[in-house]
């Protein structure tokens, strides 16, 4: 239910309801001020005020647009003054809701219901007075000049407090009766549930008629309405007090000075209701004022019918006006509204009422008074929507002390911010997401990113942030990424995070073991979580294939651990990626790709900011974004532009807590100066505040500014020049300190600043604190940081070029001195960086060149320990530069070490151009061949990635010419077998214990020879497989002759594979076990992945196949820990292949292949990627019956293009497997021919050979039965005998069922049906017992075909049905459908009872 009551009674009722229940009635009057300020009363009063201004605005707009409904609406408004003596407060009704919800049948529009239209039109007590008579006189022409002069005299006496007799026949004032006021607590709460309010006027019958169609668009009448409503607002927000009489004014129209008529103050106090009633018409007098043309240029002249006759000028009136001017002068209503402020009404609201009342004085009151009702509406809406900004009083004491305070405003970027929030929320639901904020400098990108960070952390997420530094990106490229994780570790060390820190430490130890050492070098704060004493330092820190890949792997593992230990998702934010180095981008890309397929579904949300106008389209960051897009990542790009003029106005309005119309004069200047750049806007406002041009007024309790002085202030049009100017105004010592800090980068640790200050006897810390107070710097967590990149750039740009070099050199040398006394590695890196920024030209003492080169050598080695090979290469490169031209003659050893280490770093970061130049210089300037071996090995390793043939050729050249190691080159199989036999005979004289305790190889040349041979092992298989045994045997021979090295394990692993391939499975297994034992005794991460893979290949013939995948995973982890991507991907490949041939459910196998494919793609490993494509194609055909991957032609063409014959063999084998399973004889025969044609004898036994032998044998026997070609029978028999050998020497679990099945096919092909029947049964039983469900299905189907072809259809149907069920259980649904159709057709039955329903 809703009810409508007059405004005055609403005020009384709302005050009554707002008082505490235990207040006595006697205290009501004393508490009215407090109650009127209660939040409930104030909020509802604002709703009433807003509704009234909206109504009048709508009416005026309708009048302007000549709306058809205008006439109906106009009659709802009382006439503006001086048309009639109407008290607007009596014409206002308030609609309140009696309950929390509206009645469903209450559909009446407020202001048009019957309670209003049927209301009485006159009051029972018409409250007439001289002033009210004046009101009525202005509506008629009954009064002549004398009568009017007498009336004015009576008004003057009324002001003096005299009793004035009232004439008869005076007009009555229109009011409305209202329902009785309910008591508080008895259905009275609806007073504080205001829905709406309306002005509604019905003229009295005996009142003078009013023009029914006033000019609503008249400027003067609009101002009169604002003024009259302002008086109503005074009464509304004061809690029912009448406006002071000195707010009621009369203006002359004679072109002379404006006269303000002071009518005194209303009578106040208890027991004076009668006096109040007699004074009340003075309130109506406010509705009768008119204005001169001089007052407001835009006012239209009043209609002569409504205008006070200004030609009448009696002496009495002149003296009255003169007295008024002497008493009051031309003043605003502000001083008259002090009573509102004293009641505690918010100052902003008092100002609003003041500006409404002042509008009657037009331009004389300045530009703050209102000219349009719509502006009042807008300001009231702001007070309701944002009371803490636009309604509540400012803390002027704090603001006068601290000045203007800028928060992390988003500059009205709510839509852009919501876009990023949505992207983050999608990441929570499993969608991989990237968020990128772009824009020119100063548009608020970082601010928005950190606002999103607050949102993420408040919702339980983890927000890691780092910032790229333009100056440091070449010398410390990984510092931004490392700092993000370092800060996270620092957070974990806090007391409230102790439990999580312990969990992270435990899981990191389990996942990374001793490799944690390398991670701690990059993330120092990690040592606070994990005690370094509990970590085994790797004995050989250079034992790594690719340290960059290793570091990426370690970062990915770290992210996975902290993600699993966190209740919320991980968000990684990188600021200013336009300055990101390729190494950091690569790490970020790997983290994202790895997180894409986490089993727990947790994702890493990545957020970045960049100045896209400073980035080329081929920037490494955009390439990374494109790359992760292929992994399913969605990218949300938010473009931040500079603000338009209206936005600048709203931002300043919000900042200064003033209405937009009031700050327009300031915002126009600010926009003109800044072009809307948010950074420029904020810094300019702070500057104006500091210079006293924008101040807090203690009198008005609001911000004020001097427009003329601000306009006259010359400001640069560029934000960079603005900062330059601001810095130049600072004291000299502050500028010097800022310059020193800028040379160190965008930020620097206080420890570094203090070291420079102490060593160079400079005063830096105190001036930097001054800069912090000035807002140019931030001091966070022991670091001084420039508040923005533009400030850093401007500060650094002020320094002259020649002075920069001297500063960098002095700072670097001073930090070096501190390093030698503290052994702080970070100081060493910072010092070397500063020296390198200075360059050789800044060296003033020739003796310093050699020292600085040594400093760079030390810094480079430290960077290598941190796995930061990009930084290390930069240090080594600078070290070579400082040695000048005669470095090889004057500093040979130092030069050789710098070049060797630089070559290794160049290989790691894949800078092959620099690597070639470095190697060539070493090869030219080395004094002996031994000094060339290291760079030769690095060059050979580099060639392995792109030019394998050249790599093999170069390796043989170095072995023969530089190391004196000759390798047999005979390709005769007989010679090879003889050599293998001799080597095996030699090894038989050694026990495993003897070899494990054998002497360690110390000869440098032989150590390098074994490294070259080990590198050749994998390369030569692709180029000339026939030479593999000779390389392998040479490793074994050198080990026996000179001693054991870590590379010896490679030789024994490959030798074991050769022995097993030649038929001695157990003998081969012995050597692979020895290889793993040697690896354990002489650890080498560099070869661990390869040794484990080769050993597991033989292990899969000895132990149950399903158990070998643990070793595959171990090999993958070991390879990744060494950055060995090739063997990590190969271990991953064989892991998935083992799942398939073990008979695991195909849906799980398919998922594993997808993940493996992404792993290979992530690391750009083409070999394993294309093998996986072949397998994925087979699985798709089994499950879906469709080939959704590469076609045969594509796979075959790729194998030919890459010169990889083994890949071609795999393509034909999978075609053979598919055709055999789907019983496609013609395709099977063609595939078998190609498979056997391209299969060449191998010198190493591989796990895949077992399934090749099984499928090859089954296909051969089937083709023989179809063609009677004895060649196929012989091939089948060879496959059968090989399987029997493995079954006899190896694992019965793996080979028994396969051997029985080949025996069955052999017997069936030879016509021995009984032996065939028994063998089929044994094969089925063995496959079931050893859990090879796919081979059980194949055995059932082959047995069914056997029974069908031998005339036993009933058994055949049963076996076909059993095969159907096993294929279904395996997940080969395409085969299930095909077999079901075959059964239907062959046995003429609609639905075999035992066949599962599809």
PDB file of N, CA, C and O in Angstrom, residues 796-826:
ATOM      1  N   UNK A 796      66.453  11.033 -16.310  1.00  0.00           N
ATOM      2  CA  UNK A 796      67.643  10.531 -16.999  1.00  0.00           C
ATOM      3  C   UNK A 796      67.972  11.402 -18.208  1.00  0.00           C
ATOM      4  O   UNK A 796      69.140  11.605 -18.549  1.00  0.00           O
ATOM      5  N   UNK A 797      66.923  11.926 -18.856  1.00  0.00           N
ATOM      6  CA  UNK A 797      67.148  12.757 -20.037  1.00  0.00           C
ATOM      7  C   UNK A 797      67.768  14.097 -19.728  1.00  0.00           C
ATOM      8  O   UNK A 797      68.359  14.739 -20.608  1.00  0.00           O
ATOM      9  N   UNK A 798      67.639  14.553 -18.490  1.00  0.00           N
ATOM     10  CA  UNK A 798      68.230  15.845 -18.109  1.00  0.00           C
ATOM     11  C   UNK A 798      69.759  15.777 -18.093  1.00  0.00           C
ATOM     12  O   UNK A 798      70.439  16.753 -18.387  1.00  0.00           O
ATOM     13  N   UNK A 799      70.288  14.593 -17.787  1.00  0.00           N
ATOM     14  CA  UNK A 799      71.745  14.437 -17.669  1.00  0.00           C
ATOM     15  C   UNK A 799      72.381  14.507 -19.058  1.00  0.00           C
ATOM     16  O   UNK A 799      71.923  13.849 -20.003  1.00  0.00           O
ATOM     17  N   UNK A 800      73.433  15.287 -19.190  1.00  0.00           N
ATOM     18  CA  UNK A 800      74.167  15.360 -20.457  1.00  0.00           C
ATOM     19  C   UNK A 800      74.811  14.014 -20.773  1.00  0.00           C
ATOM     20  O   UNK A 800      75.184  13.264 -19.867  1.00  0.00           O
ATOM     21  N   UNK A 801      74.964  13.731 -22.071  1.00  0.00           N
ATOM     22  CA  UNK A 801      75.442  12.423 -22.496  1.00  0.00           C
ATOM     23  C   UNK A 801      76.792  12.082 -21.896  1.00  0.00           C
ATOM     24  O   UNK A 801      77.009  10.985 -21.380  1.00  0.00           O
ATOM     25  N   UNK A 802      77.726  13.042 -21.971  1.00  0.00           N
ATOM     26  CA  UNK A 802      79.063  12.763 -21.436  1.00  0.00           C
ATOM     27  C   UNK A 802      79.047  12.602 -19.920  1.00  0.00           C
ATOM     28  O   UNK A 802      79.825  11.820 -19.351  1.00  0.00           O
ATOM     29  N   UNK A 803      78.142  13.305 -19.262  1.00  0.00           N
ATOM     30  CA  UNK A 803      78.046  13.170 -17.805  1.00  0.00           C
ATOM     31  C   UNK A 803      77.457  11.820 -17.418  1.00  0.00           C
ATOM     32  O   UNK A 803      77.813  11.257 -16.375  1.00  0.00           O
ATOM     33  N   UNK A 804      76.529  11.319 -18.229  1.00  0.00           N
ATOM     34  CA  UNK A 804      75.942  10.006 -17.927  1.00  0.00           C
ATOM     35  C   UNK A 804      77.021   8.938 -17.823  1.00  0.00           C
ATOM     36  O   UNK A 804      77.045   8.123 -16.904  1.00  0.00           O
ATOM     37  N   UNK A 805      77.907   8.913 -18.804  1.00  0.00           N
ATOM     38  CA  UNK A 805      78.953   7.885 -18.826  1.00  0.00           C
ATOM     39  C   UNK A 805      79.826   7.974 -17.571  1.00  0.00           C
ATOM     40  O   UNK A 805      80.168   6.942 -16.962  1.00  0.00           O
ATOM     41  N   UNK A 806      80.175   9.189 -17.184  1.00  0.00           N
ATOM     42  CA  UNK A 806      80.998   9.357 -15.987  1.00  0.00           C
ATOM     43  C   UNK A 806      80.251   8.900 -14.744  1.00  0.00           C
ATOM     44  O   UNK A 806      80.827   8.255 -13.860  1.00  0.00           O
ATOM     45  N   UNK A 807      78.952   9.254 -14.673  1.00  0.00           N
ATOM     46  CA  UNK A 807      78.157   8.821 -13.518  1.00  0.00           C
ATOM     47  C   UNK A 807      78.105   7.301 -13.439  1.00  0.00           C
ATOM     48  O   UNK A 807      78.319   6.708 -12.375  1.00  0.00           O
ATOM     49  N   UNK A 808      77.788   6.662 -14.553  1.00  0.00           N
ATOM     50  CA  UNK A 808      77.693   5.203 -14.578  1.00  0.00           C
ATOM     51  C   UNK A 808      79.012   4.565 -14.144  1.00  0.00           C
ATOM     52  O   UNK A 808      79.018   3.618 -13.340  1.00  0.00           O
ATOM     53  N   UNK A 809      80.116   5.090 -14.652  1.00  0.00           N
ATOM     54  CA  UNK A 809      81.420   4.511 -14.324  1.00  0.00           C
ATOM     55  C   UNK A 809      81.728   4.692 -12.842  1.00  0.00           C
ATOM     56  O   UNK A 809      82.168   3.748 -12.164  1.00  0.00           O
ATOM     57  N   UNK A 810      81.495   5.880 -12.327  1.00  0.00           N
ATOM     58  CA  UNK A 810      81.789   6.129 -10.913  1.00  0.00           C
ATOM     59  C   UNK A 810      80.926   5.272 -10.003  1.00  0.00           C
ATOM     60  O   UNK A 810      81.419   4.706  -9.009  1.00  0.00           O
ATOM     61  N   UNK A 811      79.649   5.184 -10.323  1.00  0.00           N
ATOM     62  CA  UNK A 811      78.766   4.361  -9.497  1.00  0.00           C
ATOM     63  C   UNK A 811      79.169   2.895  -9.558  1.00  0.00           C
ATOM     64  O   UNK A 811      79.176   2.191  -8.540  1.00  0.00           O
ATOM     65  N   UNK A 812      79.527   2.420 -10.755  1.00  0.00           N
ATOM     66  CA  UNK A 812      79.920   1.017 -10.899  1.00  0.00           C
ATOM     67  C   UNK A 812      81.176   0.691 -10.128  1.00  0.00           C
ATOM     68  O   UNK A 812      81.246  -0.323  -9.406  1.00  0.00           O
ATOM     69  N   UNK A 813      82.199   1.531 -10.248  1.00  0.00           N
ATOM     70  CA  UNK A 813      83.456   1.262  -9.555  1.00  0.00           C
ATOM     71  C   UNK A 813      83.290   1.347  -8.040  1.00  0.00           C
ATOM     72  O   UNK A 813      83.919   0.587  -7.295  1.00  0.00           O
ATOM     73  N   UNK A 814      82.433   2.260  -7.593  1.00  0.00           N
ATOM     74  CA  UNK A 814      82.213   2.358  -6.147  1.00  0.00           C
ATOM     75  C   UNK A 814      81.513   1.114  -5.622  1.00  0.00           C
ATOM     76  O   UNK A 814      81.817   0.629  -4.525  1.00  0.00           O
ATOM     77  N   UNK A 815      80.584   0.571  -6.384  1.00  0.00           N
ATOM     78  CA  UNK A 815      79.877  -0.636  -5.960  1.00  0.00           C
ATOM     79  C   UNK A 815      80.783  -1.863  -5.997  1.00  0.00           C
ATOM     80  O   UNK A 815      80.630  -2.786  -5.188  1.00  0.00           O
ATOM     81  N   UNK A 816      81.723  -1.878  -6.934  1.00  0.00           N
ATOM     82  CA  UNK A 816      82.693  -2.981  -6.979  1.00  0.00           C
ATOM     83  C   UNK A 816      83.499  -3.019  -5.681  1.00  0.00           C
ATOM     84  O   UNK A 816      83.743  -4.090  -5.094  1.00  0.00           O
ATOM     85  N   UNK A 817      83.927  -1.858  -5.221  1.00  0.00           N
ATOM     86  CA  UNK A 817      84.694  -1.793  -3.972  1.00  0.00           C
ATOM     87  C   UNK A 817      83.873  -2.350  -2.810  1.00  0.00           C
ATOM     88  O   UNK A 817      84.392  -3.072  -1.944  1.00  0.00           O
ATOM     89  N   UNK A 818      82.577  -1.998  -2.786  1.00  0.00           N
ATOM     90  CA  UNK A 818      81.718  -2.506  -1.714  1.00  0.00           C
ATOM     91  C   UNK A 818      81.540  -4.013  -1.848  1.00  0.00           C
ATOM     92  O   UNK A 818      81.508  -4.746  -0.854  1.00  0.00           O
ATOM     93  N   UNK A 819      81.437  -4.513  -3.089  1.00  0.00           N
ATOM     94  CA  UNK A 819      81.260  -5.952  -3.312  1.00  0.00           C
ATOM     95  C   UNK A 819      82.404  -6.756  -2.722  1.00  0.00           C
ATOM     96  O   UNK A 819      82.197  -7.797  -2.090  1.00  0.00           O
ATOM     97  N   UNK A 820      83.632  -6.300  -2.915  1.00  0.00           N
ATOM     98  CA  UNK A 820      84.779  -7.048  -2.416  1.00  0.00           C
ATOM     99  C   UNK A 820      84.820  -7.109  -0.897  1.00  0.00           C
ATOM    100  O   UNK A 820      85.466  -7.984  -0.319  1.00  0.00           O
ATOM    101  N   UNK A 821      84.136  -6.196  -0.236  1.00  0.00           N
ATOM    102  CA  UNK A 821      84.115  -6.222   1.224  1.00  0.00           C
ATOM    103  C   UNK A 821      82.897  -6.958   1.774  1.00  0.00           C
ATOM    104  O   UNK A 821      82.919  -7.422   2.917  1.00  0.00           O
ATOM    105  N   UNK A 822      81.832  -7.090   0.958  1.00  0.00           N
ATOM    106  CA  UNK A 822      80.591  -7.723   1.441  1.00  0.00           C
ATOM    107  C   UNK A 822      80.286  -9.046   0.755  1.00  0.00           C
ATOM    108  O   UNK A 822      79.507  -9.844   1.267  1.00  0.00           O
ATOM    109  N   UNK A 823      80.894  -9.264  -0.422  1.00  0.00           N
ATOM    110  CA  UNK A 823      80.619 -10.474  -1.206  1.00  0.00           C
ATOM    111  C   UNK A 823      79.129 -10.603  -1.542  1.00  0.00           C
ATOM    112  O   UNK A 823      78.581 -11.696  -1.606  1.00  0.00           O
ATOM    113  N   UNK A 824      78.503  -9.458  -1.765  1.00  0.00           N
ATOM    114  CA  UNK A 824      77.086  -9.422  -2.157  1.00  0.00           C
ATOM    115  C   UNK A 824      77.002  -9.533  -3.673  1.00  0.00           C
ATOM    116  O   UNK A 824      77.396  -8.617  -4.403  1.00  0.00           O
ATOM    117  N   UNK A 825      76.466 -10.655  -4.163  1.00  0.00           N
ATOM    118  CA  UNK A 825      76.458 -10.913  -5.604  1.00  0.00           C
ATOM    119  C   UNK A 825      75.618  -9.892  -6.363  1.00  0.00           C
ATOM    120  O   UNK A 825      75.953  -9.523  -7.497  1.00  0.00           O
ATOM    121  N   UNK A 826      74.525  -9.425  -5.760  1.00  0.00           N
ATOM    122  CA  UNK A 826      73.686  -8.450  -6.460  1.00  0.00           C
ATOM    123  C   UNK A 826      74.433  -7.145  -6.689  1.00  0.00           C
ATOM    124  O   UNK A 826      74.239  -6.473  -7.711  1.00  0.00           O
TER     125      UNK A 826
END
